[in-house]
XYZ file of C-alpha atoms in Angstrom:
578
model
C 67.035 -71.909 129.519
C 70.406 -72.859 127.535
C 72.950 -71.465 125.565
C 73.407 -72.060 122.215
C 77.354 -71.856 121.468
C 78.633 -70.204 119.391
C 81.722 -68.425 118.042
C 82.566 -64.730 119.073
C 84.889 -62.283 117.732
C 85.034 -60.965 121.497
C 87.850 -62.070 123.475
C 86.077 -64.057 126.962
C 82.998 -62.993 125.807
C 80.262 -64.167 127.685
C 77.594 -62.855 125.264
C 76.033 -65.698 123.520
C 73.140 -67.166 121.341
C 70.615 -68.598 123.608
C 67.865 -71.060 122.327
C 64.415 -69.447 122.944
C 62.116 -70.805 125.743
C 59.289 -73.439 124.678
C 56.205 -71.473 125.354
C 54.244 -75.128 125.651
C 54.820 -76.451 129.408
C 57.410 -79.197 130.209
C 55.749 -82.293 131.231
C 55.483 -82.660 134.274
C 55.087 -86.293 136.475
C 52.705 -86.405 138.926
C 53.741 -87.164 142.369
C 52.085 -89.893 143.772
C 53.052 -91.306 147.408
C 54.582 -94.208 147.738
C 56.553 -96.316 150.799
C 57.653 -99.427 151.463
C 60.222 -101.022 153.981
C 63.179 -103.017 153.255
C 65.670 -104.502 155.873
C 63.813 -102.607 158.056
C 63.951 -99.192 156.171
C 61.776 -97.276 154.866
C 61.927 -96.236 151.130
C 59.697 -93.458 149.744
C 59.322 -92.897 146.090
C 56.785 -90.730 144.577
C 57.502 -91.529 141.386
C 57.371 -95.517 141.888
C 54.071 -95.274 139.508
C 56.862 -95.047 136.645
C 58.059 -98.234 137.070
C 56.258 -100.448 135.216
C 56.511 -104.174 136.722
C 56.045 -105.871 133.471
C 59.473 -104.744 132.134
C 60.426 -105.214 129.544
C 57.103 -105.210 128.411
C 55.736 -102.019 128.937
C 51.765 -101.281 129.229
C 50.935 -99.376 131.577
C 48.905 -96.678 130.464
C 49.879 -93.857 132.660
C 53.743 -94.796 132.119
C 53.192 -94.804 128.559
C 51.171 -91.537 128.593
C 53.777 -89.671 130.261
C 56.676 -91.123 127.641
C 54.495 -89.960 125.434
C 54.160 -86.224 126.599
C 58.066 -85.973 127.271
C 58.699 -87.174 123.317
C 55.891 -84.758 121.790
C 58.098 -81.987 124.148
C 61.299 -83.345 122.866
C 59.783 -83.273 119.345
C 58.506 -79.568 119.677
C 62.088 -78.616 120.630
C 63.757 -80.139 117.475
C 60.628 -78.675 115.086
C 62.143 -75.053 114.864
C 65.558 -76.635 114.000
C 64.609 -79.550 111.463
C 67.318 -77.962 108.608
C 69.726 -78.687 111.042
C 68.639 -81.789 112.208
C 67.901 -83.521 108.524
C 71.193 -81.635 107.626
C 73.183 -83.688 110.526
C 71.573 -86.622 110.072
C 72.538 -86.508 106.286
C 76.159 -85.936 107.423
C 76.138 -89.003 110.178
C 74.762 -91.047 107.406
C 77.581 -90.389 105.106
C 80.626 -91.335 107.050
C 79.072 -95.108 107.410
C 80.226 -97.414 105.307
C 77.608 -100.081 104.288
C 79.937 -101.974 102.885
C 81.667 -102.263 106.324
C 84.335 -105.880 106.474
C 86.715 -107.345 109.218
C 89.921 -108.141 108.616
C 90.076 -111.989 108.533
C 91.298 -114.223 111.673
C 92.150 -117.946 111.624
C 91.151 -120.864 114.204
C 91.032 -124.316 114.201
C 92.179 -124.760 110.079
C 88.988 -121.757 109.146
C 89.115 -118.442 108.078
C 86.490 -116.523 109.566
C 85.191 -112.696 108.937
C 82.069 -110.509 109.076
C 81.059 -108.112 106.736
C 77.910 -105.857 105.673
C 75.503 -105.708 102.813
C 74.229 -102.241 101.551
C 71.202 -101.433 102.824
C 71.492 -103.993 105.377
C 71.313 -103.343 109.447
C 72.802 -106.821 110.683
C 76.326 -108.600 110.051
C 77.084 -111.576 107.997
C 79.483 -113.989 109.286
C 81.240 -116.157 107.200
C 83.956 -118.976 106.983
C 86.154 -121.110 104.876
C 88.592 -123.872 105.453
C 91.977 -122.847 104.311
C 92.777 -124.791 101.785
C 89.171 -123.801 100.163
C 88.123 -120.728 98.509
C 84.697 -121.232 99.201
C 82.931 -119.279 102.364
C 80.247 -120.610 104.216
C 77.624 -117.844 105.626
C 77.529 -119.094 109.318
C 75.603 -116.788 110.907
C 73.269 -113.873 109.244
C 71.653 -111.713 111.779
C 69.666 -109.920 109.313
C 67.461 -113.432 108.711
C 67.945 -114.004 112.475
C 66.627 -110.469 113.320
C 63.220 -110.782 110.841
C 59.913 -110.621 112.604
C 61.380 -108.968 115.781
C 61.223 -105.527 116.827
C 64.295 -105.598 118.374
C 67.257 -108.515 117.887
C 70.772 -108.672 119.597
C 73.710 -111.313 118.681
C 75.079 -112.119 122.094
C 78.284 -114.349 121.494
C 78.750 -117.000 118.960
C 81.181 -120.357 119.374
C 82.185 -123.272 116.622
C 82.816 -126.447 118.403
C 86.386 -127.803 118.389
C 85.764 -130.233 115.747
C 83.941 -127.749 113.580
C 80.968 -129.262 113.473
C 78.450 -126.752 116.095
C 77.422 -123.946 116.432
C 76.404 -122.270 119.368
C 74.552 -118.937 119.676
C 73.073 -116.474 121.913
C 70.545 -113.907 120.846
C 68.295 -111.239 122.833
C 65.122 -110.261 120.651
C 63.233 -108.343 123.369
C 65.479 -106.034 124.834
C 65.412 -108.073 128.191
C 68.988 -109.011 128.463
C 68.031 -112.165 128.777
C 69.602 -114.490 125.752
C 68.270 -117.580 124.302
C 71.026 -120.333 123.464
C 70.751 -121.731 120.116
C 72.662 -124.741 118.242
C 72.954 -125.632 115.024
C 74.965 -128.736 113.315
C 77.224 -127.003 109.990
C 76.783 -130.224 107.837
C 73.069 -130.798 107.771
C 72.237 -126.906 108.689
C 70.087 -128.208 111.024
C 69.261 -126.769 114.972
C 69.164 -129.026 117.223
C 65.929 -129.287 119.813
C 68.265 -127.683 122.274
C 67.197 -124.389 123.179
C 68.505 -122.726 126.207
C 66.466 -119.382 128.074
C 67.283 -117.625 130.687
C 70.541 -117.213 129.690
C 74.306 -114.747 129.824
C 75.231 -113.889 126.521
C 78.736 -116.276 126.600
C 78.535 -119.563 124.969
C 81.357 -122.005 124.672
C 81.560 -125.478 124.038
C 83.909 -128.160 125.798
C 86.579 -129.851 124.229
C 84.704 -133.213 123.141
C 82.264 -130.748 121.684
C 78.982 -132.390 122.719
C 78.718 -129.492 125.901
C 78.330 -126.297 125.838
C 79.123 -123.941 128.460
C 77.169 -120.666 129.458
C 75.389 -118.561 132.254
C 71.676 -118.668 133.636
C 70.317 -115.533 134.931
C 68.322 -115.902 137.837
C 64.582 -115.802 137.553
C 63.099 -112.215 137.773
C 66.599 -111.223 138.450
C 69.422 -109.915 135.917
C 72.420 -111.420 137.355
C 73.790 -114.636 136.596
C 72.957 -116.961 139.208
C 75.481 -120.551 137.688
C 77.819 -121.333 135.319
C 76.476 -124.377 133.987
C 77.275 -127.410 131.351
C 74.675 -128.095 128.650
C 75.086 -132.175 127.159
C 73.590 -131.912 123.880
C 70.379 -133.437 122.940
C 69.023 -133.090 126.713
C 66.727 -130.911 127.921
C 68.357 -128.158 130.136
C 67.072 -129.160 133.682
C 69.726 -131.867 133.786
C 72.391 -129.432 133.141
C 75.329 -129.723 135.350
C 76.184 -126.174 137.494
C 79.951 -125.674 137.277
C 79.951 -123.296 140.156
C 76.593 -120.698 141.831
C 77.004 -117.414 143.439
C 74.461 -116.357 145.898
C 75.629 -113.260 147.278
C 74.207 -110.633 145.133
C 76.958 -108.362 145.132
C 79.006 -110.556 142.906
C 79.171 -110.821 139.358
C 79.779 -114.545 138.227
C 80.944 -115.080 135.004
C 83.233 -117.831 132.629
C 86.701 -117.650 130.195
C 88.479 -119.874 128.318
C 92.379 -119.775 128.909
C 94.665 -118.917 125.602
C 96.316 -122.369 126.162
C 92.351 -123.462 125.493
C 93.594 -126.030 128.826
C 91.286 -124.176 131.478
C 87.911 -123.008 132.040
C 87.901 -119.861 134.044
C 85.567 -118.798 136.471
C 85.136 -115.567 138.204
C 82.911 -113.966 140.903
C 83.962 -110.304 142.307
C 82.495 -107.271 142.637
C 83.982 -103.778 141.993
C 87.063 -104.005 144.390
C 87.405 -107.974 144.582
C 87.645 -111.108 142.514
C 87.085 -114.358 143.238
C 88.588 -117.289 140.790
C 88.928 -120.817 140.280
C 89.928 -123.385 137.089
C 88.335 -126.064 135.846
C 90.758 -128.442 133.160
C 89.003 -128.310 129.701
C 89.205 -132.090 129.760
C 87.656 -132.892 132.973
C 84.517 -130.823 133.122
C 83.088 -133.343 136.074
C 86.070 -132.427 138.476
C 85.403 -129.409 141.080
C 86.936 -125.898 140.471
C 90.315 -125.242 141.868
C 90.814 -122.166 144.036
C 93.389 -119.419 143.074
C 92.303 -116.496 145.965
C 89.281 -116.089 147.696
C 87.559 -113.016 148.368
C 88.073 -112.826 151.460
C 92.018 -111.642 150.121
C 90.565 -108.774 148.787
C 92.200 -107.928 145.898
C 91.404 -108.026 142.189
C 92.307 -110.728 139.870
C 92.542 -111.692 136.064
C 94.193 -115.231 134.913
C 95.111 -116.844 131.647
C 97.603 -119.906 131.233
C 100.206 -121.240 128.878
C 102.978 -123.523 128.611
C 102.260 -124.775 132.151
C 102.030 -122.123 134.202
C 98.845 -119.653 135.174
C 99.730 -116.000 134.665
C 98.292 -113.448 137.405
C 97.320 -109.506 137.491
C 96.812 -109.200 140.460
C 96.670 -105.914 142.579
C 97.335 -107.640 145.725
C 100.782 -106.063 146.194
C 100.834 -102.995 144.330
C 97.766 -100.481 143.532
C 98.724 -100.283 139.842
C 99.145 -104.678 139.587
C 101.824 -106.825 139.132
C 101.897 -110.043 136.961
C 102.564 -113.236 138.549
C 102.755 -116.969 137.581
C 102.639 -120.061 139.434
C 102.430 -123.790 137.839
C 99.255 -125.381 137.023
C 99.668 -128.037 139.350
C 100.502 -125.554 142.153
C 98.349 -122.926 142.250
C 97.991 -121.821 145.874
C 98.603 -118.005 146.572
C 101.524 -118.745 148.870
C 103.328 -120.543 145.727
C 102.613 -117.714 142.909
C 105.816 -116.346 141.925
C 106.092 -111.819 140.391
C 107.037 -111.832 137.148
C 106.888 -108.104 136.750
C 106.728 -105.791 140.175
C 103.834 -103.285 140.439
C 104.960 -99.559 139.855
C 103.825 -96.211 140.462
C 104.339 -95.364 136.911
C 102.817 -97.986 135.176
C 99.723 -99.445 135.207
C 99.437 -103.507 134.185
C 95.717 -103.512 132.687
C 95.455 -106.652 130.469
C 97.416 -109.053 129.734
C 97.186 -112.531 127.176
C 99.492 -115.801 127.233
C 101.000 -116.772 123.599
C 103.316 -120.049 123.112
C 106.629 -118.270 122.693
C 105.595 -114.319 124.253
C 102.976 -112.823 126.611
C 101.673 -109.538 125.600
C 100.745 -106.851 128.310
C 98.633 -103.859 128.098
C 99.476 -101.136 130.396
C 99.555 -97.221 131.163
C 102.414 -95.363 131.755
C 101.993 -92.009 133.144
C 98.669 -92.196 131.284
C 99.727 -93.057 128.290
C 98.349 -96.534 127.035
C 100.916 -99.108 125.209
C 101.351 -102.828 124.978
C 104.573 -104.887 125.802
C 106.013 -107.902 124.530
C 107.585 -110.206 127.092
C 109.322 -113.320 125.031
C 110.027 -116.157 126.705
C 113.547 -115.669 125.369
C 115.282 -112.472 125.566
C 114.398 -109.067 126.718
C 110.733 -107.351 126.505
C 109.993 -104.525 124.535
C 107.302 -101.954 124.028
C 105.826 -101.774 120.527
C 106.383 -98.604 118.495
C 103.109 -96.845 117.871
C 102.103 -94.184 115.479
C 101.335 -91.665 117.760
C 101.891 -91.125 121.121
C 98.537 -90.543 123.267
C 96.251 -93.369 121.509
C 93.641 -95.835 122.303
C 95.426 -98.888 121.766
C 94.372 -102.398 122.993
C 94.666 -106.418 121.977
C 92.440 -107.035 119.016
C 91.214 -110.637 118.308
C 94.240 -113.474 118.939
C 92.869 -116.783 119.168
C 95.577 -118.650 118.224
C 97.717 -119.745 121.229
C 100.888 -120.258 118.565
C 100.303 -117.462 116.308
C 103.728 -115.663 116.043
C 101.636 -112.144 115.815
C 99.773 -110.068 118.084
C 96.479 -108.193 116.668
C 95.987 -104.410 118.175
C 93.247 -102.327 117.924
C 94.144 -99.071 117.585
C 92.668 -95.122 117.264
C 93.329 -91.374 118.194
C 91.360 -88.670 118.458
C 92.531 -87.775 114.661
C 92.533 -91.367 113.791
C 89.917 -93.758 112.571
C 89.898 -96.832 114.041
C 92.655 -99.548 112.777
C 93.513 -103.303 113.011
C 97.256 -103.866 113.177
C 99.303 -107.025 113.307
C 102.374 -106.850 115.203
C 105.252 -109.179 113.979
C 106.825 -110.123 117.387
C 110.299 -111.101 115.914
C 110.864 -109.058 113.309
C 108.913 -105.767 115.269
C 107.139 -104.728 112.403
C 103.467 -103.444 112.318
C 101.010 -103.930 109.372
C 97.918 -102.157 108.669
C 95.327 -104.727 108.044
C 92.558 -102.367 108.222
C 91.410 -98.287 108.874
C 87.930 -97.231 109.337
C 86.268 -96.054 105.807
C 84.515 -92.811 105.984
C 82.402 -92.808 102.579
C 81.978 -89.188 102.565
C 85.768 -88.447 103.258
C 87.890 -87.480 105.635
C 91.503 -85.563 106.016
C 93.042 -86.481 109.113
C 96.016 -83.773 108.536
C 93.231 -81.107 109.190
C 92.932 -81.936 112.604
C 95.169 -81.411 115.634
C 94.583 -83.172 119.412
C 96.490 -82.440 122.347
C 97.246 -83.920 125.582
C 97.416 -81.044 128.154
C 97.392 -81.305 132.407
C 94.810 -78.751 134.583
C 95.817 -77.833 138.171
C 93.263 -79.400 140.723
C 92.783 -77.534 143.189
C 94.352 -79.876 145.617
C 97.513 -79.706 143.530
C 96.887 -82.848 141.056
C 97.595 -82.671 138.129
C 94.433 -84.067 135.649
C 94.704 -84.753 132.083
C 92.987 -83.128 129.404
C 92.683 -84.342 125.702
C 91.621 -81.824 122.963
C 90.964 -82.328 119.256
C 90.110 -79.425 117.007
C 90.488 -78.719 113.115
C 93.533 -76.930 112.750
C 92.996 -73.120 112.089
C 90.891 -73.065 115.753
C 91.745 -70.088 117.895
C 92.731 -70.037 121.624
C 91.617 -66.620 122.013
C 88.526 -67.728 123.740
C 85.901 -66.913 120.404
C 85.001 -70.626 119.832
C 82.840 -73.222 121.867
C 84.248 -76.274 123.150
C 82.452 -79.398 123.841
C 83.875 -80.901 127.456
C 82.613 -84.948 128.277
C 84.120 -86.759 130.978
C 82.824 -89.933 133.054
C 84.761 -90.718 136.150
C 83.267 -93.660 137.790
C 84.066 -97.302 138.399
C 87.723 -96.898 136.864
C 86.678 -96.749 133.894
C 88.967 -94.542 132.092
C 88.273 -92.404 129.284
C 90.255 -93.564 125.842
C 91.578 -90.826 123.605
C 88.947 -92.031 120.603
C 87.847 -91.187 117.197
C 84.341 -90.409 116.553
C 82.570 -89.757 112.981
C 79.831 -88.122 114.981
C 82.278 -85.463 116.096
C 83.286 -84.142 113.280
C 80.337 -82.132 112.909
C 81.281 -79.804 115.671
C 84.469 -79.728 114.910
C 84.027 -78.575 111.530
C 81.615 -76.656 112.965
C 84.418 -74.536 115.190
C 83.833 -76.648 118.078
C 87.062 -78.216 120.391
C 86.461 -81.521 122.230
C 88.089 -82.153 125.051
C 87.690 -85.182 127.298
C 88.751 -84.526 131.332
C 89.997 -87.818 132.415
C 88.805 -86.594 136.090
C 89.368 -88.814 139.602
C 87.182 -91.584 139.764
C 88.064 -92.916 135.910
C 91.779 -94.874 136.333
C 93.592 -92.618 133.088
C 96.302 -92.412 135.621
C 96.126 -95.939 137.668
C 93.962 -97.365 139.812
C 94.489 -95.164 142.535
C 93.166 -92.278 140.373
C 90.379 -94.360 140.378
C 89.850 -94.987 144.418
C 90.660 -91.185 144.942
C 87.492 -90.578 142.664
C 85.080 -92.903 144.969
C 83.133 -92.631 148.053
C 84.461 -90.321 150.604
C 86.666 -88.743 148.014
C 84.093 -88.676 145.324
C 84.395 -84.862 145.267
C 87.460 -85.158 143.945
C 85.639 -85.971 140.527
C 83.487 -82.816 140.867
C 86.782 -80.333 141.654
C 88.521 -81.830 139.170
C 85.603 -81.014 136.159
C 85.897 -77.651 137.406
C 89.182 -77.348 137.702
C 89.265 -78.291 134.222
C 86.874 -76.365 132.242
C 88.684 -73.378 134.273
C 91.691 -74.081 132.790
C 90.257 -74.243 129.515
C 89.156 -70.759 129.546
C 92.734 -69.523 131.705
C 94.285 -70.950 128.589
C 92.367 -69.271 126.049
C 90.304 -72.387 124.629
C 87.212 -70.997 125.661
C 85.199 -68.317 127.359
C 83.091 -68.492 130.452
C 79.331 -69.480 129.427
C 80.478 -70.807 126.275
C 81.106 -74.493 127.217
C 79.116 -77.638 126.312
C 79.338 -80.246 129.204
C 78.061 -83.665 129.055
C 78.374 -87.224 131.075
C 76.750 -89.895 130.134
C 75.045 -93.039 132.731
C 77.445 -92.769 135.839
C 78.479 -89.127 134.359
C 75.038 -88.126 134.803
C 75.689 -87.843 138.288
C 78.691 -85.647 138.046
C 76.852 -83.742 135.533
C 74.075 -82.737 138.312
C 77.072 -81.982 140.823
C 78.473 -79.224 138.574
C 75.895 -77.971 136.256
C 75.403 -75.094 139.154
C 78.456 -73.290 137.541
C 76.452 -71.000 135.357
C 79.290 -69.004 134.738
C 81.215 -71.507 132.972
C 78.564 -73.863 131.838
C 76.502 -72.907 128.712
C 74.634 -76.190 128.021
C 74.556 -79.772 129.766
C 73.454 -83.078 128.441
């Protein structure tokens, strides 16, 4: 049984519409024993009959039965309310624009952009040379996509001299990419095809390699980074660097300079990495840190030096360099200190300026740091935003490309004029069936945990909503991994909120809104923090008049699933969970 919320003229009332009980039964799986023993453990599932071991193709008839029964359940639920539904759906539909275009970005003497056809599900990606007006379609997944059920563009790369390209695609839902090529002036592949592959491709700087992952067989973790020659067959590729332990994540970058290959093996709370020079793919990988140091790492490089964040001496980071031809830990010199206040989370290396991303008191924003003069923060529209670098592959471009959205905001492409500190509006999310942004109101308010923390809350609502506890509110929050949640805009949304709804996102303990020590006092022996904290919120939602017990929506998503289960035994302030 669930509520249905709803509005009330009642002040806390905890009177509300409740959807009526199916009468059919809920499907139910059988239980069948199962046990088997690993590292000398023994596991027992009695639902291992569900998995089906030719994944991702799925026929097994008793696993396909019982998806079966649970959609005809789902699909008796939504019968009764089919106005509703087709009335949603008709709304969802409206605020997408078919006619959807990037903004334009430049590399190596091209214009490039994507844009949509009507009617069409896939992208189009085209180029031009700059001094021509004429674009060439590069890539169009709708042709790719034909004849498959299901199609995914992995990651796409021109060669240096223009003349490749290189593309991964997933048409099986696997996860597991196939590597195509394809020469621009004949518009011809090449008998290169690569399986088994990570979605990354990249090609070297002679532009006869190309650099990308292989997956290990039967498993879906990347097992090499490894350097295709063209026009050989993929055997006699070279491996750049393996990881065995499967614990670690392996993966490849390209510096901003375009000077070094990156490569990187960690898991959650450690990173491994080592460079390779661009032109020298034959030499071995140079070692930044091991793992064994125990701290997290990201790199990029410019103008002869490697730039570190690094959270070896400070919780929150701190950015380091050291020069490329001295790149032992002992020699890396701080640029900017770690802080309890703010939060280094990305950063990129330009010719004359690095940009940083960061949090300050949970508040995102991006720095410039010339390599002349003082830094500064760029001026934002508002002030609690999801902002974050957009696409800059230009090592001497002279502006920075954000991406940028609010709650009340669409979704928007500035360019940032370091020197003259301007920003320009290249681009704001269309909504076809329209949209008033000055009808809606978000805030950025802090609950009491019960331990004394204080945890963020952000709220959007259409102005007009009352905080006399008569309307629902919708409450989502993740906290796992340190991943934060980002204060974004949704089209999908503004159904319940025109509908009387508030949303409200708790950034909770185990999410890092508020550093990355908000995120290891969310995790293992303090993982109840993250449960408290959900509480803690939605009780100060109704204490403050947003809400009334029974009357809330709750929802978590994949790792939020769990915290989901931990607190949906509040009845009292929980009217419906997803």
């Amino acid at each position: 049984m669930s509520f249905l919320p709803g509005c009330s003229s009642e002040k806390k009332s905890e009177s509300f519409v409740r959807l009526p009980q199916l009468e059919g039964k809920a499907p139910q799986a059988i239980a069948k024993p199962y046990r088997a023993k690993y590292h000398g453990l023994t596991l027992s599932d009695d639902y291992h009959w569900l998995k089906d071991d030719g994944y991702p193709e799925i026929n097994d008839k008793p696993v396909l039965d019982y998806i079966k029964a649970e959609n005809d359940y789902y699909a008796s639920f939504l019968a009764p309310h089919k106005k509703l539904v087709d009335t949603l759906f008709e709304e969802f539909k409206g605020r997408v624009n078919e006619t959807d275009t990037s903004v334009p970005w430049q590399k190596q003497g091209y214009e490039y952009r994507w844009y949509y056809q009507p009617g069409k599900e896939y992208k189009i990606w085209v180029r031009r040379k700059l001094d021509n007006g004429t674009e060439q379609v590069i890539i169009d997944e709708n042709l790719l996509a034909q004849g498959h059920e299901y199609f995914s563009l992995g990651d796409w790369d021109i060669s240096p001299d223009n003349s490749y390209l290189a593309y991964s695609i997933d048409i099986d839902g696997s996860e597991r990419s196939v590597i195509k090529i394809k020469n621009l002036t004949t518009q011809e592949y090449l008998e290169d095809e690569l399986v088994d592959a990570g979605g990354s491709v990249l090609f070297s700087q002679n532009s006869q390699n190309l650099i990308y992952s292989l997956l290990q067989k039967d498993k879906w973790r990347t097992l090499s980074v490894n350097v295709h020659k063209l026009g050989t067959k993929q055997n006699q590729d070279k491996v750049l660097v393996t990881e065995d332990d499967e614990a670690f994540f392996l993966g490849f970058d390209l510096t901003s300079s375009e000077q070094y290959l990156i490569l990187t093996t960690g898991d959650s709370d450690r990173t491994e990495v080592s460079v390779v020079s661009m032109a020298d793919l034959n030499q071995a990988p140079k070692m930044l840190n091991t793992r064994e140091q125990n701290f997290k790492l990201e790199v990029d490089h410019g103008n002869g030096y490697f730039y570190m964040l690094s959270n070896d001496t400070h919780v929150n980071f701190r950015i380091a360099k050291s020069k490329d031809n001295q790149i032992q830990y002992e020699q890396w010199q701080t640029v900017l200190a770690g802080s309890d206040t703010s939060y280094f989370k990305a950063l990129q290396v330009f010719n004359d300026f690095i940009v940083i991303g960061q949090s300050i008191q949970g508040i995102e924003s991006i720095s410039i740091l010339p390599n002349e003069g003082e830094s500064h923060q760029i001026s934002l529209p508002e002030k609690v935003a999801n902002v974050s670098l957009g696409a800059n592959p230009e090592f001497s471009q002279k502006q920075v490309r954000i991406r940028y959205e609010s709650m009340i905001t669409p979704d928007s492409i500035y360019d940032y004029d370091v020197f003259s500190r301007t920003l320009d509006l290249r681009k704001s999310r269309t909504i076809p069936s329209g949209y008033d942004k000055s009808q809606f109101q978000t805030e950025r308010i802090m609950a009491d945990a019960r331990d004394g923390t204080k945890v963020p809350i952000t709220i959007v609502y259409k102005k007009g909503f009352k905080k006399d506890a008569s309307q629902p509110l919708y409450l989502y929050a993740y906290g796992a991994y340190g991943i934060g949640l980002e204060p974004n805009f949704s089209t999908t949304r503004l159904s319940l909120l025109e509908r009387g709804f508030a949303f409200a996102y708790a950034h909770v303990r185990g999410g890092d809104e508020m550093g990355y020590q908000w995120y290891l006092d969310g995790k293992l022996d303090k993982r109840t923090n993250t449960f408290n904290d959900f509480i803690d919120v939605a009780e100060h939602l109704i204490d403050a008049g947003y809400v009334a017990k029974g009357n809330i929506s709750i929802e978590g998503a994949s790792a939020g699933g769990e915290l989901m289960g931990a607190v949906v035994n509040q009845p009292l302030l929980m009217g419906s969970v997803t």
